[in-house]
Coordinates of C-alpha atoms and ligand atoms in Angstrom, one line a residue:
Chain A
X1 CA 95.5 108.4 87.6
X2 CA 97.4 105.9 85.3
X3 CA 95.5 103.0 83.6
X4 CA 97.2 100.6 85.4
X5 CA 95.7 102.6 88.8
X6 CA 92.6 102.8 87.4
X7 CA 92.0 98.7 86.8
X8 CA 93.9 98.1 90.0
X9 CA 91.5 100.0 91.5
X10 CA 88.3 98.4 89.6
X11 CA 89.7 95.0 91.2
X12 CA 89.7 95.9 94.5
X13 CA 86.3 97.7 93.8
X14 CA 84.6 94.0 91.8
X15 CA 86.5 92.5 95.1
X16 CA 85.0 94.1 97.7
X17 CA 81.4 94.7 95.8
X18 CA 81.5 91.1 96.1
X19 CA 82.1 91.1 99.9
X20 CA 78.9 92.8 99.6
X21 CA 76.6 90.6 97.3
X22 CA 77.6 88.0 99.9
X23 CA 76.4 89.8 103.2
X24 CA 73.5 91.5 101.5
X25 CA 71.9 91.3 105.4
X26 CA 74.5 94.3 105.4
X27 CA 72.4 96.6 103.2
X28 CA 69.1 95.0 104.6
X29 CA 70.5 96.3 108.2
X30 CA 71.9 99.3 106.8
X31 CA 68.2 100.3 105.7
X32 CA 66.4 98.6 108.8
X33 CA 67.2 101.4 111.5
X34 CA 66.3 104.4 109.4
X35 CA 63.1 102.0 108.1
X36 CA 61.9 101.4 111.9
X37 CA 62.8 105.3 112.6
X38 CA 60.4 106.6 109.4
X39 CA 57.6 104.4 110.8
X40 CA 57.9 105.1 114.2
X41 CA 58.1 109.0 114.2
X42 CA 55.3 109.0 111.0
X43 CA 52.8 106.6 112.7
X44 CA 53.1 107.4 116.5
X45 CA 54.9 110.5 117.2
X46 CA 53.6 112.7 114.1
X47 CA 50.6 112.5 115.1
X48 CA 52.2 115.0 117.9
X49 CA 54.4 117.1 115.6
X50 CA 53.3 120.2 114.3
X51 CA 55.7 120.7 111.6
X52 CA 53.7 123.3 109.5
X53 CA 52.4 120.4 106.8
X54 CA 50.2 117.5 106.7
X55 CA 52.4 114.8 105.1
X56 CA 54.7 114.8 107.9
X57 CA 56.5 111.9 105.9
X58 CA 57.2 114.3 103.5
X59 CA 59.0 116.5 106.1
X60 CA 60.9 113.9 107.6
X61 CA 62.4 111.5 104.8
X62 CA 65.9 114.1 103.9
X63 CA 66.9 113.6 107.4
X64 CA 66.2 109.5 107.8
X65 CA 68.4 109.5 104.1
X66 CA 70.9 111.4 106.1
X67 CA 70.7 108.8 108.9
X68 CA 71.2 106.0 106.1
X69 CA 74.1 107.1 105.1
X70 CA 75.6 107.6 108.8
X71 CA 74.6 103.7 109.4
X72 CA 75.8 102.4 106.1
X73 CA 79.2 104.2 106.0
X74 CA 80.1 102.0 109.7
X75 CA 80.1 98.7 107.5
X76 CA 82.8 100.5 105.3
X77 CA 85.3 100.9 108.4
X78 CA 84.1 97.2 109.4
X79 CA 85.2 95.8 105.8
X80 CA 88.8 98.4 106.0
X81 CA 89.1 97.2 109.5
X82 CA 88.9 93.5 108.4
X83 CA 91.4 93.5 105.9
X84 CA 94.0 95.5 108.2
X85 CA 93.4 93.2 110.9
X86 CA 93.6 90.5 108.8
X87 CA 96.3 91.0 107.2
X88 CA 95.3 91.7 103.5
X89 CA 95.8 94.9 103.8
X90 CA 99.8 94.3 104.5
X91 CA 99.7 92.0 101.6
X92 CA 98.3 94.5 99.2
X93 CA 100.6 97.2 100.1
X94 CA 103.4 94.9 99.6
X95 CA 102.3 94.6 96.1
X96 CA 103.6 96.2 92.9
X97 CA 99.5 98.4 92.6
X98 CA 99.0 101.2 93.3
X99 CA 98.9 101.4 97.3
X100 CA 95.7 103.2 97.5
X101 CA 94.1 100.9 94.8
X102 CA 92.5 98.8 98.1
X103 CA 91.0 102.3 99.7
X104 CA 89.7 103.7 96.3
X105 CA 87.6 100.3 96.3
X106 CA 86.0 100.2 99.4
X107 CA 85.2 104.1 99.2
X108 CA 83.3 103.2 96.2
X109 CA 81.6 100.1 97.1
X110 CA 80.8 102.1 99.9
X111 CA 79.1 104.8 97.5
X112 CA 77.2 101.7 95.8
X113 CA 75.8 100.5 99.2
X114 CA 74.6 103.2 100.3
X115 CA 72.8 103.9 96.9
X116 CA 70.9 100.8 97.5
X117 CA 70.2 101.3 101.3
X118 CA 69.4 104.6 100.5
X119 CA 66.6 103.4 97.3
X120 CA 65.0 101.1 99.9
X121 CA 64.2 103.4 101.9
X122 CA 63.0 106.0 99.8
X123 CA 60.4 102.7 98.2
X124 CA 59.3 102.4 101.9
X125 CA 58.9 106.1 102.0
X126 CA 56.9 105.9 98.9
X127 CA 54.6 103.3 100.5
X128 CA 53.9 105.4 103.4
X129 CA 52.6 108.3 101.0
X130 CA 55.8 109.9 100.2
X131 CA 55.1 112.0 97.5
X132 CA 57.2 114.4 95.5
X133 CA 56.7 116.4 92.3
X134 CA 60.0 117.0 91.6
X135 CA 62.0 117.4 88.5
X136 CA 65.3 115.2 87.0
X137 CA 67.0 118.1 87.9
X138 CA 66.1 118.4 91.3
X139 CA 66.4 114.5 91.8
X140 CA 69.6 114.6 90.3
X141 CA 70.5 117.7 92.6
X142 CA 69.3 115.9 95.6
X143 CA 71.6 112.7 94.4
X144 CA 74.6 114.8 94.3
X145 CA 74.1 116.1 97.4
X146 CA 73.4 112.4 98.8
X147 CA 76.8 111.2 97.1
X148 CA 78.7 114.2 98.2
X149 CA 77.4 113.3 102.2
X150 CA 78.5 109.5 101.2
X151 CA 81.6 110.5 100.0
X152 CA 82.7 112.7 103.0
X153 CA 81.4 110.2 105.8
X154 CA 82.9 107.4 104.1
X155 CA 86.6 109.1 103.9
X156 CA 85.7 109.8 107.7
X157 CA 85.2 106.1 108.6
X158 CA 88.3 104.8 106.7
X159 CA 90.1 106.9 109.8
X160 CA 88.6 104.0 112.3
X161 CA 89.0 101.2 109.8
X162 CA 92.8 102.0 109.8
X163 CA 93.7 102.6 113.5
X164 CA 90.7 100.6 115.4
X165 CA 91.7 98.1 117.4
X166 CA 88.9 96.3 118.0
X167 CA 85.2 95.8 116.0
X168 CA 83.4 97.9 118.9
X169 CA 86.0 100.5 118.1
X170 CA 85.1 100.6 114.7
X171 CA 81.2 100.5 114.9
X172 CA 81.7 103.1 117.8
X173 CA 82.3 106.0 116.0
X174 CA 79.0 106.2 113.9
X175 CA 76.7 106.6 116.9
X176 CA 77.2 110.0 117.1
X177 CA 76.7 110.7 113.7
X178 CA 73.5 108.9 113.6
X179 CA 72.4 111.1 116.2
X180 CA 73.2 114.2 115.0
X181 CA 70.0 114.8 112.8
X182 CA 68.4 115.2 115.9
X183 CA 69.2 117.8 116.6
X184 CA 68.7 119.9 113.5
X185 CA 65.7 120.3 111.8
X186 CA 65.2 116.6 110.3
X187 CA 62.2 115.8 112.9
X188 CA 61.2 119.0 114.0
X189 CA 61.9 122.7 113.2
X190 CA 64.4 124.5 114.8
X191 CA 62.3 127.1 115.9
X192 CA 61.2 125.6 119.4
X193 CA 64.2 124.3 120.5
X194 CA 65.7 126.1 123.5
X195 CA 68.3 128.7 123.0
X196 CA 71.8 127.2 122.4
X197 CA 70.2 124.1 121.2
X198 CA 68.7 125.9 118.6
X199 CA 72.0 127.8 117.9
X200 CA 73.5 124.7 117.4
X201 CA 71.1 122.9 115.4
X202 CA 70.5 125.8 112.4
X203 CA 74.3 125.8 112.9
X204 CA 75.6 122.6 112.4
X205 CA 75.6 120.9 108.6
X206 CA 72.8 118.2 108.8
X207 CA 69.9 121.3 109.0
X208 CA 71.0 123.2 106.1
X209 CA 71.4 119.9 104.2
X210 CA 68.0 118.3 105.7
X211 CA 66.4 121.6 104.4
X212 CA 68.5 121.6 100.8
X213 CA 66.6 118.7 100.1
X214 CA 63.6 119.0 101.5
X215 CA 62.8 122.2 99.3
X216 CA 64.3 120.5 96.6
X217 CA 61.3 118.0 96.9
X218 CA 58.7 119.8 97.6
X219 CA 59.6 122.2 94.8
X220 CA 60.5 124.9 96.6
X221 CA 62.9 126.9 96.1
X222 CA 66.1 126.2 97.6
X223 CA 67.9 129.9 97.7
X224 CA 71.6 130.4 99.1
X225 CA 70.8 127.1 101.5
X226 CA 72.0 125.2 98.4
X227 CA 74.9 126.4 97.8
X228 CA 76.3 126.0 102.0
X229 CA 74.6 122.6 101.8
X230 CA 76.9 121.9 99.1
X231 CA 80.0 123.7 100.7
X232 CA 79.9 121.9 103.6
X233 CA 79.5 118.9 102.0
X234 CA 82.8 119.6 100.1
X235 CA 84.3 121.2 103.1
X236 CA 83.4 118.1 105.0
X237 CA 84.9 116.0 102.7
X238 CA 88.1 118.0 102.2
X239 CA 88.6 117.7 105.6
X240 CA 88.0 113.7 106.0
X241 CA 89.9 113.3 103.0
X242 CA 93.4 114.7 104.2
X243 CA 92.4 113.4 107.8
X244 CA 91.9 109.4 106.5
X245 CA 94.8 110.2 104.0
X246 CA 97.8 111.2 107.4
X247 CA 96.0 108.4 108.8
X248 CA 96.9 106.1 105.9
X249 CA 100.6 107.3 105.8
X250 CA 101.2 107.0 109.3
X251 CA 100.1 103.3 109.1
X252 CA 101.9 102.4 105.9
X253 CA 105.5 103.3 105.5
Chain B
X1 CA 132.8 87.9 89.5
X2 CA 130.9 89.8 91.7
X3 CA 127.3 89.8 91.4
X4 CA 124.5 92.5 93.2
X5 CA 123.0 90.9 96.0
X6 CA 119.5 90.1 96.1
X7 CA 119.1 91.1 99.4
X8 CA 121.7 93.3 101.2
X9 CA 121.0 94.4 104.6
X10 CA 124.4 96.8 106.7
X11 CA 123.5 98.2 110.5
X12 CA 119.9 98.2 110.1
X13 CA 118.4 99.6 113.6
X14 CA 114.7 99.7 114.4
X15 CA 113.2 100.4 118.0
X16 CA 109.7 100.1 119.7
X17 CA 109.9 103.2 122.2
X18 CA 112.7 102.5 124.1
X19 CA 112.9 98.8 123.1
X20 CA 115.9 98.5 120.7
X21 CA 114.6 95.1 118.6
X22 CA 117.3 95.5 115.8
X23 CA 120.4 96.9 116.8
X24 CA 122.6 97.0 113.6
X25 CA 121.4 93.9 111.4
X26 CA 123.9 93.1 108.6
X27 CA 122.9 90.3 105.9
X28 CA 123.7 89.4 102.4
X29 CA 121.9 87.2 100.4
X30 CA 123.4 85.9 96.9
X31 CA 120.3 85.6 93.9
X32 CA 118.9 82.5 94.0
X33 CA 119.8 81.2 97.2
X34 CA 117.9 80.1 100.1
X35 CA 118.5 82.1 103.4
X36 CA 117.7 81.3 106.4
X37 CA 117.2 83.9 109.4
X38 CA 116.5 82.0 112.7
X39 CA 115.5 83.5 115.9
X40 CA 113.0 82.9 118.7
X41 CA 110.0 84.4 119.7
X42 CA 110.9 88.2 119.6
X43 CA 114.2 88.1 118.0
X44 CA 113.2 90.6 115.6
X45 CA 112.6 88.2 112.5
X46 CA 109.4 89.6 111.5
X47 CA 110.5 93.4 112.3
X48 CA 113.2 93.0 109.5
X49 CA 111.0 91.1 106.9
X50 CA 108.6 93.9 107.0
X51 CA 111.4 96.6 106.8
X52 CA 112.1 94.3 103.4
X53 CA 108.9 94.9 102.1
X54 CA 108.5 98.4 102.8
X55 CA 105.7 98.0 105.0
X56 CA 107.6 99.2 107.8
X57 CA 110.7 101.9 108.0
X58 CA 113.7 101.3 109.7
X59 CA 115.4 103.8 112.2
X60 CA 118.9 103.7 110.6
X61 CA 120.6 101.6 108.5
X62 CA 120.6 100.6 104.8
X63 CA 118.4 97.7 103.1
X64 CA 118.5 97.2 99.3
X65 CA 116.3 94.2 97.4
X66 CA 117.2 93.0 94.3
X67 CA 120.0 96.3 93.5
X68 CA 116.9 99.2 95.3
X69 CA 117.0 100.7 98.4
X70 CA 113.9 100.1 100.4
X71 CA 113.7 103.5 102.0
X72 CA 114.0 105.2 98.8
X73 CA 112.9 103.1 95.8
X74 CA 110.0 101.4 97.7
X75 CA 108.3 100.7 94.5
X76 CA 110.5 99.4 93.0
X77 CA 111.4 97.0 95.5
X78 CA 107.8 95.6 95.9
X79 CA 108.3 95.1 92.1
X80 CA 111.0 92.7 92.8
X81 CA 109.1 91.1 95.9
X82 CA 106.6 88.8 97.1
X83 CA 105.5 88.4 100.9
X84 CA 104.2 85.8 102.8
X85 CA 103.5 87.3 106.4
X86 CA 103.8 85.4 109.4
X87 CA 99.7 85.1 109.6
X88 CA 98.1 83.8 106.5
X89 CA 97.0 86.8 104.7
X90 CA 93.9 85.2 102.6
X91 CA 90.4 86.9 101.9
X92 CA 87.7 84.9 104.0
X93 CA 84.8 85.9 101.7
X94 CA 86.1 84.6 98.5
X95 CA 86.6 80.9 97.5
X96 CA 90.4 79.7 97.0
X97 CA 90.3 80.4 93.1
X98 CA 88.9 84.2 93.4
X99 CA 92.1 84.6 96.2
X100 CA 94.6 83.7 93.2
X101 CA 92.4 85.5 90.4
X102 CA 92.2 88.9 92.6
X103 CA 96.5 88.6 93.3
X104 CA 96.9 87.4 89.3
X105 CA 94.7 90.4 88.0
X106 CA 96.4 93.1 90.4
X107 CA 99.4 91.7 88.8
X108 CA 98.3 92.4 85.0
X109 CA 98.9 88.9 84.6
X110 CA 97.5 87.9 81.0
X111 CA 95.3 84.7 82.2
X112 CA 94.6 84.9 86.1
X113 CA 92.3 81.7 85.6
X114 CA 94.7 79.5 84.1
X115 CA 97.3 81.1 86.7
X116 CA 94.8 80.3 89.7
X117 CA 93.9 76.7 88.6
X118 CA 97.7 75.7 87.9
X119 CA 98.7 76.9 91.5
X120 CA 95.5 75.3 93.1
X121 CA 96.4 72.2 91.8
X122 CA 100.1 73.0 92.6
X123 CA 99.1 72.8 96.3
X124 CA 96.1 70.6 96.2
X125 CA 93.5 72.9 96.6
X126 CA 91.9 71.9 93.6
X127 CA 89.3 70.5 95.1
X128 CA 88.5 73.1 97.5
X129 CA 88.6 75.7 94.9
X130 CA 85.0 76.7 94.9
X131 CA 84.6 76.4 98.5
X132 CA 85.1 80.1 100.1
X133 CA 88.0 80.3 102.2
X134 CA 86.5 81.0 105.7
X135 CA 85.6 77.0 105.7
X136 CA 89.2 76.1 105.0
X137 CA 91.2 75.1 107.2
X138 CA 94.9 76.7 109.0
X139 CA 96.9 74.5 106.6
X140 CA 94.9 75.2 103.4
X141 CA 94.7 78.9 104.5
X142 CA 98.6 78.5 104.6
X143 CA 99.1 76.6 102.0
X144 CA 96.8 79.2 99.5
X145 CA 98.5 82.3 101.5
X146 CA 102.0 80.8 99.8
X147 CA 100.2 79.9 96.5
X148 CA 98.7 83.7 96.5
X149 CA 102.6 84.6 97.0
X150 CA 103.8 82.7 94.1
X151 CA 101.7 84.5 92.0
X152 CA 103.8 85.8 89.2
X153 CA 107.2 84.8 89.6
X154 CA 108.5 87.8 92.1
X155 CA 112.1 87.1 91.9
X156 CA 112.7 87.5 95.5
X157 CA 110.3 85.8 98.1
X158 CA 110.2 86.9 101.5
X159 CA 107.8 84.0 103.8
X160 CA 107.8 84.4 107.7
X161 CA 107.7 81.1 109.3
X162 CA 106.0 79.8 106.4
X163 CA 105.6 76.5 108.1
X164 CA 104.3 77.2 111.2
X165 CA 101.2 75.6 112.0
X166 CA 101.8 73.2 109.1
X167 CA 101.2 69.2 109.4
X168 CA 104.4 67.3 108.2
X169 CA 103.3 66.5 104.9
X170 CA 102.1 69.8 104.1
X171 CA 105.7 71.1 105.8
X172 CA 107.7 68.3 103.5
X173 CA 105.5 69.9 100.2
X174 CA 106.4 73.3 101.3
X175 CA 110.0 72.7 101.5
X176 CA 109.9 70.7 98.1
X177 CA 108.4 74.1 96.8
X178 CA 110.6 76.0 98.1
X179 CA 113.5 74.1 96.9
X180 CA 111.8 74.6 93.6
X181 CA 111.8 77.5 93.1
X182 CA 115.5 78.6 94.5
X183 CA 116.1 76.0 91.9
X184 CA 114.6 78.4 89.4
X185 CA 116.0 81.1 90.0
X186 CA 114.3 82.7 93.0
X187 CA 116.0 84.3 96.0
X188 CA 114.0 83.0 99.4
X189 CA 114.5 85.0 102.8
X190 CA 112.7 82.5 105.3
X191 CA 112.1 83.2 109.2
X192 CA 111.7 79.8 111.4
X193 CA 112.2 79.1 114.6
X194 CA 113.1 75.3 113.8
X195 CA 116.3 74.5 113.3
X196 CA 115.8 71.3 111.5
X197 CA 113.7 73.1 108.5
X198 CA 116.6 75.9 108.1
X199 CA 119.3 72.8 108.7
X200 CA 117.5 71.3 105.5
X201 CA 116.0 73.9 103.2
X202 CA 119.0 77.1 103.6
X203 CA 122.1 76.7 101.5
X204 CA 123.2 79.7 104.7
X205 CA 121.8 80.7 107.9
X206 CA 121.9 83.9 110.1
X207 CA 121.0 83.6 113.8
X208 CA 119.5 86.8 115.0
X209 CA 119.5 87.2 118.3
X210 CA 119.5 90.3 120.8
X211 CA 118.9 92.5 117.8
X212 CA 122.0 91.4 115.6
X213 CA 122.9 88.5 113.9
X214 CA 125.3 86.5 116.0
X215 CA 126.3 84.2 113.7
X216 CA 126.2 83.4 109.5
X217 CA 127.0 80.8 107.5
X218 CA 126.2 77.5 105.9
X219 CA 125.1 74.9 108.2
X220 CA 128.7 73.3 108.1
X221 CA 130.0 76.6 108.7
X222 CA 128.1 76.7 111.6
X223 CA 128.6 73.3 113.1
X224 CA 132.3 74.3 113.6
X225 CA 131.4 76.8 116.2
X226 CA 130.1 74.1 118.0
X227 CA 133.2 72.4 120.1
X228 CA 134.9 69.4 118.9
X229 CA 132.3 66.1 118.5
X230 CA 133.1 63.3 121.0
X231 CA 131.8 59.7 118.8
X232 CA 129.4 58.5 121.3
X233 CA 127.6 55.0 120.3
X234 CA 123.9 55.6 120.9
X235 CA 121.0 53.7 119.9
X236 CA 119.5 55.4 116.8
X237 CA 115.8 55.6 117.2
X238 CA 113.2 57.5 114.6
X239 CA 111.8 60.9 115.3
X240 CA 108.7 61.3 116.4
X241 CA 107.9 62.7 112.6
X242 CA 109.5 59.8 110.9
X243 CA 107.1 57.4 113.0
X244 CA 104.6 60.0 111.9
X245 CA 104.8 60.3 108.4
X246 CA 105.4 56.0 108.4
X247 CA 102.0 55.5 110.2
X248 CA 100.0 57.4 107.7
X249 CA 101.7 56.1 105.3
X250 CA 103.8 58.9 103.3
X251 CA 106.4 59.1 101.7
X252 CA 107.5 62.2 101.2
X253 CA 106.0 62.2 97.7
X254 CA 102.5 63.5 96.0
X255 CA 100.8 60.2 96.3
X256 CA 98.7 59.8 99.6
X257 CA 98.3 63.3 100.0
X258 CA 94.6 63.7 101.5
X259 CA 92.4 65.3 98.7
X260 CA 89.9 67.5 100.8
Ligands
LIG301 N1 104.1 97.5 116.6 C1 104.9 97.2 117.6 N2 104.9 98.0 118.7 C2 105.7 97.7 119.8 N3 106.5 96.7 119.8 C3 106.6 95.8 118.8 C4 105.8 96.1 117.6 N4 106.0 95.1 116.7 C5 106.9 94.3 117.3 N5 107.3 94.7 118.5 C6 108.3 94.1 119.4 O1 109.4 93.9 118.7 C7 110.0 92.6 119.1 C8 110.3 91.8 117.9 O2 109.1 91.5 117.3 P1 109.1 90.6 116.0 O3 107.7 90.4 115.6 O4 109.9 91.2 114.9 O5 109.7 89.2 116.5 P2 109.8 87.8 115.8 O6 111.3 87.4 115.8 O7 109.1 87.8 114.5 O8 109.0 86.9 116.8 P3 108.1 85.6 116.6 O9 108.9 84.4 116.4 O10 107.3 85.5 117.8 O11 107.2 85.9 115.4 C9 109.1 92.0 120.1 O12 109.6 92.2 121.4 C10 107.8 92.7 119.9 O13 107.1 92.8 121.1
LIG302 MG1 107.5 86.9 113.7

């Protein structure tokens, strides 16, 4: 990257942080969901869920982070989406900046965002007798692993805030990924699920993730789950990357 | 003497499907002149202003701006450029003066304040400066949408019906900017559908229609393709936008303009 690239892209990032600061109710919202699904499965359905530990809060707060992060990133497609269907987004890429300077800021807002959704809900977590041990080396193992799921989702929901049509086409395509913790081992272990639902939950990346950080926390030790927490993390990434970037080409000249 | 034109434009050919909307464009503007490309709804006006600004690439054909060819020296182009699409492009969130900072700073400019405040004031926004732009209204979106164009000095402005939507007065200041600016230097492509505005502001015109341009000239030029004038006596009576601008009171100058 160039200097000039590099403040370009600090402009579009103060610009659209400040999109942000003036909707804060998007954080607050962003955080709500994964807020209201902490209490409800910790206060009235943990008392049914035998998940091999008493602090079932414990057990489930990797997987609500994981949901955080699949809410937050849809207000990242909403703010892309806004500026292509408003128009600024032609203006921009009719500018003499570098064209990508406008996606490079909202997938870092986006990063920021999520960092605070994802700190108020770990403080509600806290209040609800979350406790962890942990080192700064695990905590800062667990943040990279956070970032790295932010990063990935976010270059995924830059494909809807290019080509959507419509706003229920862009908010559309995070229900599924908020979903997906479901099945995997976020609320429950794997081990009772019926056959090819288990096969697909130890499977699919949010349980070896989920897990990655769980033992992280609770001090345990993490073993090769680390490393394909982290490879699929990058993998997904690579992949949303070079998806969101033909996307980009094919809507710019 | 010869010189490059700032805009030059030979069989340029863009389709939607099967829909041909340019079928071999050819145009020519001279530096620091004021064009004129008229059309109506669908002509194809917009299609080959973003072609100009590299947003969108044509099927065949050539375009150069300012001495680069679009399709292959696209940075350079947008270098030379400024665009004012056909729908105010304006950031809702931010107030009028953060609009003009955000274009002046992507632009390196030295002081995007002093920038913002001298083009706010330049199109009386001044006093709507703070105010974010989601509570202005179409003309002031407009009217900051050209400001945020201005931005420094592109050498060759492209604005899509830049006055659509406008009230006269804002249209008359709009045109006196314009004028401005050719008078400065600066090349201006401008799509309308009114043939008064092109009659007034364009030193030529080019008529696209059915995908080519059918006819190109200045206006007198193009008043000779019209058969030969018959003197009729007729009662001359004011426009509709004469009696206008008389009842409120304006005279085509700065003073009386409405301070939001
Ligand atoms: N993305 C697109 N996909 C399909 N057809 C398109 C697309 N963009 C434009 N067209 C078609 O191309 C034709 C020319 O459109 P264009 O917007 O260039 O016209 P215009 O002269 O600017 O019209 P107006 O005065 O209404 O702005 C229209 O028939 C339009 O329907
Ligand atoms: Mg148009």
């Amino acid at each position: 990257m160039t200097t000039s690239t590099v403040r370009e892209t600090r402009t579009m990032l103060k610009r659209s942080l400040r999109h942000v600061l003036r909707s804060p109710d998007t954080i607050i919202t962003t955080a709500v969901t994964p807020i209201a699904m902490l209490l409800l499965f910790v206060y009235v359905f943990g008392a049914a869920i035998d998940v091999g530990q008493d602090d079932y809060v414990n057990y489930l707060l990797p997987g609500i982070l994981l949901i955080t992060i699949a809410s937050g990133i849809a207000y990242t497609a909403f703010r892309l989406f806004t500026d292509v269907s408003g128009g600024i987004f032609e203006r921009f890429q009719s500018m003499p900046i570098a064209r990508q300077a406008v996606l490079w800021g909202h997938v870092a807002t986006s990063v920021l965002a999520n960092l605070v959704s994802l700190t108020l809900v770990v403080l509600v977590a806290l209040a609800m007798g979350f406790r962890s041990g942990a080192g700064v080396l695990a905590w800062l193992a667990v943040l990279g692993i956070l970032v790295l799921f932010t990063l990935a989702l976010t270059w995924l929901a830059v494909i809807p805030g290019l080509k959507a049509k419509s706003v229920d086409g862009v908010s559309g395509f995070s229900y599924p990924l908020i979903f997906l913790p479901f099945v995997s081992s976020a609320f429950v272990p794997t081990a009772g699920m019926p056959g090819p639902v288990r096969w697909f939950a130890e499977n699919q990346p949010v349980t070896v993730i989920v897990d990655t950080i769980r033992n992280l926390l609770a001090q345990q030790p993490v073993g090769s789950d680390g490393w394909l927490a982290v490879a699929w993390c990058l993998g997904l990434l690579l992949v949303a990357y070079v998806a969101a970037m033909a996307t980009y080409r094919r809507t710019t000249a | 003497m010869t010189t490059t034109p700032a805009i030059e434009i030979t069989g340029l050919t863009k389709s939607y499907g099967d829909q041909a909307v340019l079928a071999g464009v050819d145009l020519r503007v001279a530096p620091g002149t004021i064009h004129a490309l008229l059309g109506s709804n669908g002509a194809g006006k917009t299609t080959a202003v973003r072609i100009l600004s590299t947003l969108l690439k044509a099927d065949g054909g050539t375009a150069a701006v300012a001495g680069y060819e679009v399709a292959t020296h696209p940075a350079e182009v947008r270098g030379a450029i400024s665009l004012t699409g056909q729908f105010a492009a304006v950031d809702d969130v931010l107030t009028g003066r953060e609009n003009l900072m955000l274009v002046a700073e992507l632009r390196h400019l030295p002081d995007p304040r002093r920038t913002a405040d001298e083009l706010l004031a330049r199109f009386g926004l001044t006093d709507a400066a703070g105010q974010r732009v989601a509570a202005y209204s179409g003309g002031m979106r407009r009217r900051l949408d050209i400001a945020m164009s201005l931005t420094g000095h592109p050498p060759v402005l492209f604005l899509d019906e830049p006055t659509t939507g406008l009230d006269p007065q804002s249209r008359t200041e709009v045109w006196r900017t314009i004028q401005e600016l050719a008078g400065q230097g600066t090349t201006v492509l401008l799509t309308t559908q009114y043939l008064d505005e092109a009659e007034h502001l364009a030193d030529r015109i080019s008529i696209l229609h059915a995908g080519r341009v059918i006819a190109d000239g200045t206006v007198a030029e193009l008043r000779q393709l019209l058969p030969p004038k018959r003197v009729e006596y007729v009662e001359k009576r004011p426009s509709l936008e004469e009696i206008f601008l008389a009842v409120i009171g304006h005279d085509g100058s700065d003073e009386g303009r409405a301070r939001a």
